[in-house]
Tab-separated table of C-alpha atoms and ligand atoms in Angstrom:
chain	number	residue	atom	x	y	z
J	10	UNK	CA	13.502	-1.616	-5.837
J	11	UNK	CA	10.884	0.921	-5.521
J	12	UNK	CA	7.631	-0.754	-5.484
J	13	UNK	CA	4.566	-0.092	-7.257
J	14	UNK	CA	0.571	-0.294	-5.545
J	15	UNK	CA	-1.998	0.194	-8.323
J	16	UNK	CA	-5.244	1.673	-6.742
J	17	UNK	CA	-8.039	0.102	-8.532
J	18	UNK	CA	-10.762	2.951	-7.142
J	19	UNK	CA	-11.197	4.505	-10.490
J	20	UNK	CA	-11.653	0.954	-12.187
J	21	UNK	CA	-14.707	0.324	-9.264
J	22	UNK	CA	-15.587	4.735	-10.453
J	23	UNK	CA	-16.144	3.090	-13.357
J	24	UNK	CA	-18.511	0.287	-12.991
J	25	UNK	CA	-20.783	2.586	-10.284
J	26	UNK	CA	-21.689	4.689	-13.090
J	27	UNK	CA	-24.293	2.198	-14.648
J	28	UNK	CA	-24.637	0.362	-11.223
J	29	UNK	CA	-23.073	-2.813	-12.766
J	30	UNK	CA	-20.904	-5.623	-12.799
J	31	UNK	CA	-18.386	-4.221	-14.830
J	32	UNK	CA	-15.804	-3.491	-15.143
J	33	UNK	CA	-14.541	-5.767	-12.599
J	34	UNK	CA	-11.701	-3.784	-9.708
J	35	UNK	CA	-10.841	-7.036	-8.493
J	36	UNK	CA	-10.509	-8.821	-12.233
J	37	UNK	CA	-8.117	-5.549	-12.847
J	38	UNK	CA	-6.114	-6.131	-9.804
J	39	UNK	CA	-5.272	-9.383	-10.776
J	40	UNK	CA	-3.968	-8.091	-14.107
J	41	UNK	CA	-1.529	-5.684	-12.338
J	42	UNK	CA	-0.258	-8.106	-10.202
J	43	UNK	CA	0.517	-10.401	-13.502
J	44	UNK	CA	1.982	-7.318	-14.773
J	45	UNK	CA	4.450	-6.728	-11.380
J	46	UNK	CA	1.872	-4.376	-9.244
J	47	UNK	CA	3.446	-5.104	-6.063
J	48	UNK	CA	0.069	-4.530	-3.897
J	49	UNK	CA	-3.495	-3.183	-4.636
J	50	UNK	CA	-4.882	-0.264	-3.442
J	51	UNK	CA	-8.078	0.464	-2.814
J	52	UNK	CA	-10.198	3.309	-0.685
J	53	UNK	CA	-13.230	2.588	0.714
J	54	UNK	CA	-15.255	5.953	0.876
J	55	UNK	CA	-17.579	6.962	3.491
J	56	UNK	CA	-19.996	7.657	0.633
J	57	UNK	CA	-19.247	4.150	-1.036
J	58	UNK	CA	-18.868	6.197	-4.866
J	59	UNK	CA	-16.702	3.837	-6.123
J	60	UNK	CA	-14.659	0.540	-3.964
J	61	UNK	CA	-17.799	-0.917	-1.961
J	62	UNK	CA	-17.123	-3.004	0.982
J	63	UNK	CA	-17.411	-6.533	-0.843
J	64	UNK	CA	-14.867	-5.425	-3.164
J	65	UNK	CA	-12.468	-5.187	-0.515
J	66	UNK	CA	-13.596	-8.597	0.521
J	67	UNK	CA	-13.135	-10.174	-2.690
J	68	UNK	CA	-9.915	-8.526	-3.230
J	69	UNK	CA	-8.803	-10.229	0.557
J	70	UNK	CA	-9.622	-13.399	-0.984
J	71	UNK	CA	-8.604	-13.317	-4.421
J	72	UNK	CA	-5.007	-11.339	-4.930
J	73	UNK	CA	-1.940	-12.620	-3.894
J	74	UNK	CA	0.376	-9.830	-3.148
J	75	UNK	CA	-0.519	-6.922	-0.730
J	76	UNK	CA	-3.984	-5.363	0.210
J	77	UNK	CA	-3.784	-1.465	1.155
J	78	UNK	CA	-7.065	-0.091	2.179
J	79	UNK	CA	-6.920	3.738	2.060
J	80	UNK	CA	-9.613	4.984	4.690
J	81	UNK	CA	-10.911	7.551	7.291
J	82	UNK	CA	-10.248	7.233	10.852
J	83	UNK	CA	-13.960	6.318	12.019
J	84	UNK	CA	-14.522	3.594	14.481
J	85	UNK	CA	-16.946	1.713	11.730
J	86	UNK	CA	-13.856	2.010	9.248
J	87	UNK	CA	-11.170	0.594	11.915
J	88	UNK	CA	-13.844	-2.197	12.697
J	89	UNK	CA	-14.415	-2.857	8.761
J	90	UNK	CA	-10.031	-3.057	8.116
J	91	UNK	CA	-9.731	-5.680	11.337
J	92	UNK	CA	-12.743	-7.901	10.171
J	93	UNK	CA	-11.539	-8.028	6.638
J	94	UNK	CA	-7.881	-8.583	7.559
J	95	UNK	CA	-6.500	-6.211	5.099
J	96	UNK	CA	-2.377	-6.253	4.763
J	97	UNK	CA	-2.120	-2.403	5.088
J	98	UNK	CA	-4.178	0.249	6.203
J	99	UNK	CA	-3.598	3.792	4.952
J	100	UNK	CA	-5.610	6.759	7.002
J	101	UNK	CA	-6.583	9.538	4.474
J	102	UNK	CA	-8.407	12.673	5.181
J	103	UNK	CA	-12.176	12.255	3.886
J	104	UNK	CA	-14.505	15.304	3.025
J	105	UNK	CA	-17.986	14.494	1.006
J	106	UNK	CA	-17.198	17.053	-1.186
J	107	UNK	CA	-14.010	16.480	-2.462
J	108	UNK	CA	-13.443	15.131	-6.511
J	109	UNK	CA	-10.539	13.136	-4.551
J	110	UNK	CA	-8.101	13.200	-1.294
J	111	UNK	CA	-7.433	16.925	-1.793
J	112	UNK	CA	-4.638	17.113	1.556
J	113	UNK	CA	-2.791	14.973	3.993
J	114	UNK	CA	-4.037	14.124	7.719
J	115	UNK	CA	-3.731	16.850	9.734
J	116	UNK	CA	-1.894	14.467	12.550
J	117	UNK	CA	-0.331	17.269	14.933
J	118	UNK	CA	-4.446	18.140	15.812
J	119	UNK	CA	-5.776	15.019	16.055
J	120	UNK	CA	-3.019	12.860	17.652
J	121	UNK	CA	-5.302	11.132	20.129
J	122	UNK	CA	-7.952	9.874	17.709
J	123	UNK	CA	-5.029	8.635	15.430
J	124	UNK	CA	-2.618	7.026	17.845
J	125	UNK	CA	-6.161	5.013	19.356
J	126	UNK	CA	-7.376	3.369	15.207
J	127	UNK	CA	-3.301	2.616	14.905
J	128	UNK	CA	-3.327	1.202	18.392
J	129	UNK	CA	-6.017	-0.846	17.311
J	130	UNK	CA	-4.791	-1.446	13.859
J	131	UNK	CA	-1.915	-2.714	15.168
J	132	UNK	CA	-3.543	-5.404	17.204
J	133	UNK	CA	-5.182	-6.791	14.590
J	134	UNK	CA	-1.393	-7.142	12.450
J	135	UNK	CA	-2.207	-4.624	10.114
J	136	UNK	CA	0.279	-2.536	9.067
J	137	UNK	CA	-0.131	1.374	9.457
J	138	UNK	CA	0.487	4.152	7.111
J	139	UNK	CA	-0.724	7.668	6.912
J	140	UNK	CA	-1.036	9.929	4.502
J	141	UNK	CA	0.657	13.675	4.906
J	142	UNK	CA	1.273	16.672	3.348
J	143	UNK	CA	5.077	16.889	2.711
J	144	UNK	CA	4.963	18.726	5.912
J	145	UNK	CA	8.003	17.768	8.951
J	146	UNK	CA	5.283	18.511	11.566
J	147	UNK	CA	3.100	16.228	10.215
J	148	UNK	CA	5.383	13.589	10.087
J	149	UNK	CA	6.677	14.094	13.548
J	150	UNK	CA	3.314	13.524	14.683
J	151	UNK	CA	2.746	10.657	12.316
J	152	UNK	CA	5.761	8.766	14.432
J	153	UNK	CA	4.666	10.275	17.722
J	154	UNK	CA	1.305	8.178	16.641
J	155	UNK	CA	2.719	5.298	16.197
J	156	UNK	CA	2.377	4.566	12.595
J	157	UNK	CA	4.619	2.555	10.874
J	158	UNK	CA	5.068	4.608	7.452
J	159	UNK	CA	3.885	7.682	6.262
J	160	UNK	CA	2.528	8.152	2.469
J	161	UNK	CA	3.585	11.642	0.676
J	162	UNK	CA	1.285	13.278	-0.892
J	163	UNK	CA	2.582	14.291	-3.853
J	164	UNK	CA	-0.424	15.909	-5.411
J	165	UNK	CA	0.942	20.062	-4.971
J	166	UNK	CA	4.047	18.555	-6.477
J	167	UNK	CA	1.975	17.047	-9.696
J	168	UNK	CA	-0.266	19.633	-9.697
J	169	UNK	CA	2.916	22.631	-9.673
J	170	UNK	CA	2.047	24.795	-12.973
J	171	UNK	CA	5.648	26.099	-13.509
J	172	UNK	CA	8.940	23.769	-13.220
J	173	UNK	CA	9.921	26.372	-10.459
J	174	UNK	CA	6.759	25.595	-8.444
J	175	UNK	CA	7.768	22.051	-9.070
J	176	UNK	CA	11.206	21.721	-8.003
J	177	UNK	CA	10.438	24.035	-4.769
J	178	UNK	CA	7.222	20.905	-4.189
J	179	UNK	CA	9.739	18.612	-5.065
J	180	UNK	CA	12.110	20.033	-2.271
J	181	UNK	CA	9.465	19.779	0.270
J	182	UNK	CA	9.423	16.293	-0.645
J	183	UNK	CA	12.878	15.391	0.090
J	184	UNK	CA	13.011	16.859	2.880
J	185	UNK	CA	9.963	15.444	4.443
J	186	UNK	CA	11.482	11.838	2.859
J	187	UNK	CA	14.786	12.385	5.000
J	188	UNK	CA	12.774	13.173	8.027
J	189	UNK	CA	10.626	10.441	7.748
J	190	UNK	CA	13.868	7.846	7.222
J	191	UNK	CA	15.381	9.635	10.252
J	192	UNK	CA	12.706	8.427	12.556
J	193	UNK	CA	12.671	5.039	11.247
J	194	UNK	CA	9.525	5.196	9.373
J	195	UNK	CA	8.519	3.752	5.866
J	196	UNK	CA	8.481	6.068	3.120
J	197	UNK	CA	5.674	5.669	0.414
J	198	UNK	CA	4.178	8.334	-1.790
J	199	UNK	CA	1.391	8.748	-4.182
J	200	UNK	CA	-1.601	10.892	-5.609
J	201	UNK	CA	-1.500	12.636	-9.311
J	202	UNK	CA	1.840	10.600	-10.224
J	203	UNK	CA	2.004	9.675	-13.986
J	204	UNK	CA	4.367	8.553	-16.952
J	205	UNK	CA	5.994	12.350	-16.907
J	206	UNK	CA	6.263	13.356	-12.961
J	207	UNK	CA	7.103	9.822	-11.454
J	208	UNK	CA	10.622	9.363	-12.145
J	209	UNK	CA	12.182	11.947	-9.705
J	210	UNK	CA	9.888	10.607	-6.375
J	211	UNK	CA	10.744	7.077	-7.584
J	212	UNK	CA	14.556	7.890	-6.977
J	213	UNK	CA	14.048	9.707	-3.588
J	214	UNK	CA	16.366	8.011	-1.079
J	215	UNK	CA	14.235	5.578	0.652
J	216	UNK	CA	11.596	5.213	-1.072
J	217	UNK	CA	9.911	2.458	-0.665
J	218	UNK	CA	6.196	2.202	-2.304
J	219	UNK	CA	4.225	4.307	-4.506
J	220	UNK	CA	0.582	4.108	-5.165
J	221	UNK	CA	-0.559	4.950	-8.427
J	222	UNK	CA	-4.647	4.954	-9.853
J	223	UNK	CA	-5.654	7.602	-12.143
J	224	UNK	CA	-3.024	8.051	-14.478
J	225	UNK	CA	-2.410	3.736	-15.088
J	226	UNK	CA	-6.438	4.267	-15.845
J	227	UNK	CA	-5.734	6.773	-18.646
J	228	UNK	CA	-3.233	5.155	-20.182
J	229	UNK	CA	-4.923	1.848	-20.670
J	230	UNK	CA	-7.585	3.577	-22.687
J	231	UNK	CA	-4.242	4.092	-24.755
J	232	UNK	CA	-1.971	0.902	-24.702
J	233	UNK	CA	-4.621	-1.460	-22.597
J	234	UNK	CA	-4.500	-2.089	-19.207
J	235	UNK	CA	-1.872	-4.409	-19.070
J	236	UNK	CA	0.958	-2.657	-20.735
J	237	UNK	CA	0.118	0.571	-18.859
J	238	UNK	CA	1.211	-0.770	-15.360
J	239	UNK	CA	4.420	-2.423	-17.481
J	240	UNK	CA	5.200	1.086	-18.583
J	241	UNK	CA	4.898	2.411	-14.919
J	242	UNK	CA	6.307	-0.572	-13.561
J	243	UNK	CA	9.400	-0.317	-15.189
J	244	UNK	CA	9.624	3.343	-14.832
J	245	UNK	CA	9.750	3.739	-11.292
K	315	PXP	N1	-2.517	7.513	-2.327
K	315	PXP	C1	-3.582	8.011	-1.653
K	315	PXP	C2	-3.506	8.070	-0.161
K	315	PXP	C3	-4.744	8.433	-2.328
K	315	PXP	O1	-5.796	8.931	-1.629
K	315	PXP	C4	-4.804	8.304	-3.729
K	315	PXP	C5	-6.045	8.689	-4.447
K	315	PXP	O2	-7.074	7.810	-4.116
K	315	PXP	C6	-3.682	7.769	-4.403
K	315	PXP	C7	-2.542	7.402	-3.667
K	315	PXP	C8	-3.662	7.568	-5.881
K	315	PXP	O3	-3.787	8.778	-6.543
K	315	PXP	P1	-3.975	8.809	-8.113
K	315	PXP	O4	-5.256	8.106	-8.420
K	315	PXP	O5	-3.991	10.272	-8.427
K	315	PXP	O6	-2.794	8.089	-8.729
């Protein structure tokens, strides 16, 4: 069974556009897990625009499956993941800038600084996962690290504007999946997977987690929250 990690960050995007209460990321991530979300995801930005760092508390206490905080590999950030105990910790690349994670990690030229947060990590029980381009170098260095899994990121794939665009992403994908299950590390994928694109990463060999925000979002304005991760729950 393929598992399914609903990333509440665009529930939190949300509520930081008044500055309120609502609505609620951790109320949300309840739902999902009533409605077979696997784990909750959530990334805590260096800029704070939409998970803040008592979510990610609250969510520790409150949810009863699997926390995965997505985050940058900054000393303050490895500190925050130990001290909140979080189940999972997923290093993404982090630029101000960005609308969202636009690439993987480059791993291969930063090794050091990665291997010493999952070396840490680790220590603390946490499990470690990094997110990569669909790239074998990337996830050669990923293992070389230490990590235990990498995430795919699938967004060239979703983003591909013709269906041969798409199948040569999705080729880069299986490829990078079979290299990652030949050196014994976890396979998990996500970014700009939705009701249309998900089925073929779902049935890569291997697969074992996928991690799905924006698109659940949209279709709850649709069918309601709850029947949106149904749909995408019994999709993948
Ligand atoms: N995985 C990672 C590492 C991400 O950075 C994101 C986006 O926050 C996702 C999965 C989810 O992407 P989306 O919101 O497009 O489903």
């Amino acid at each position: 069974m393929v598992k399914l990690g609903v990333n509440v960050d665009h529930i939190a995007a949300a509520r930081q556009a008044r500055l309120g209460f609502l609505p609620d990321p951790v109320y949300f991530a309840l739902l999902a897990e009533r409605c077979g979300a696997n784990g909750i995801t959530a990334h805590l930005r260096e800029d704070r625009r939409h998970i803040q760092d008592e979510d990610v508390r609250r969510l520790r206490k409150k949810i009863k499956t699997k926390l995965n905080l997505e985050m940058a590999i900054t000393r303050a950030m490895v500190q925050f993941a130990c001290a909140t105990k979080v189940d999972d910790v997923c290093l993404v690349p982090e630029k101000r800038q960005e609308l969202t994670t636009e690439g993987g990690l480059d791993v291969a030229g930063q090794r050091v600084k990665i291997k010493s947060a999952i070396d840490t990590l680790k220590k603390s029980g946490i499990y470690t996962s990094i997110f990569v381009a669909p790239d074998l170098k990337q996830i050669v260095a990923a293992h070389a690290a230490g990590a235990d899994c990498v995430e795919l990121h699938t967004g060239t794939y979703a983003d591909a504007k013709s269906s041969e665009e798409r199948k040569r992403e999705f080729k880069k994908l299986l490829l990078a999946g079979r290299c990652a299950r030949d050196l014994g590390l976890i396979l998990n994928a996500g970014h700009g997977l939705d009701y249309k694109n998900v089925g073929p990463v779902a049935k890569i060999a291997g697969m074992n987690e996928l991690n799905i925000g924006y698109s659940i979002v949209l279709r709850s304005l649709e069918v309601g929250f709850e029947n949106a991760v149904k749909e995408m729950k019994k999709l993948i």
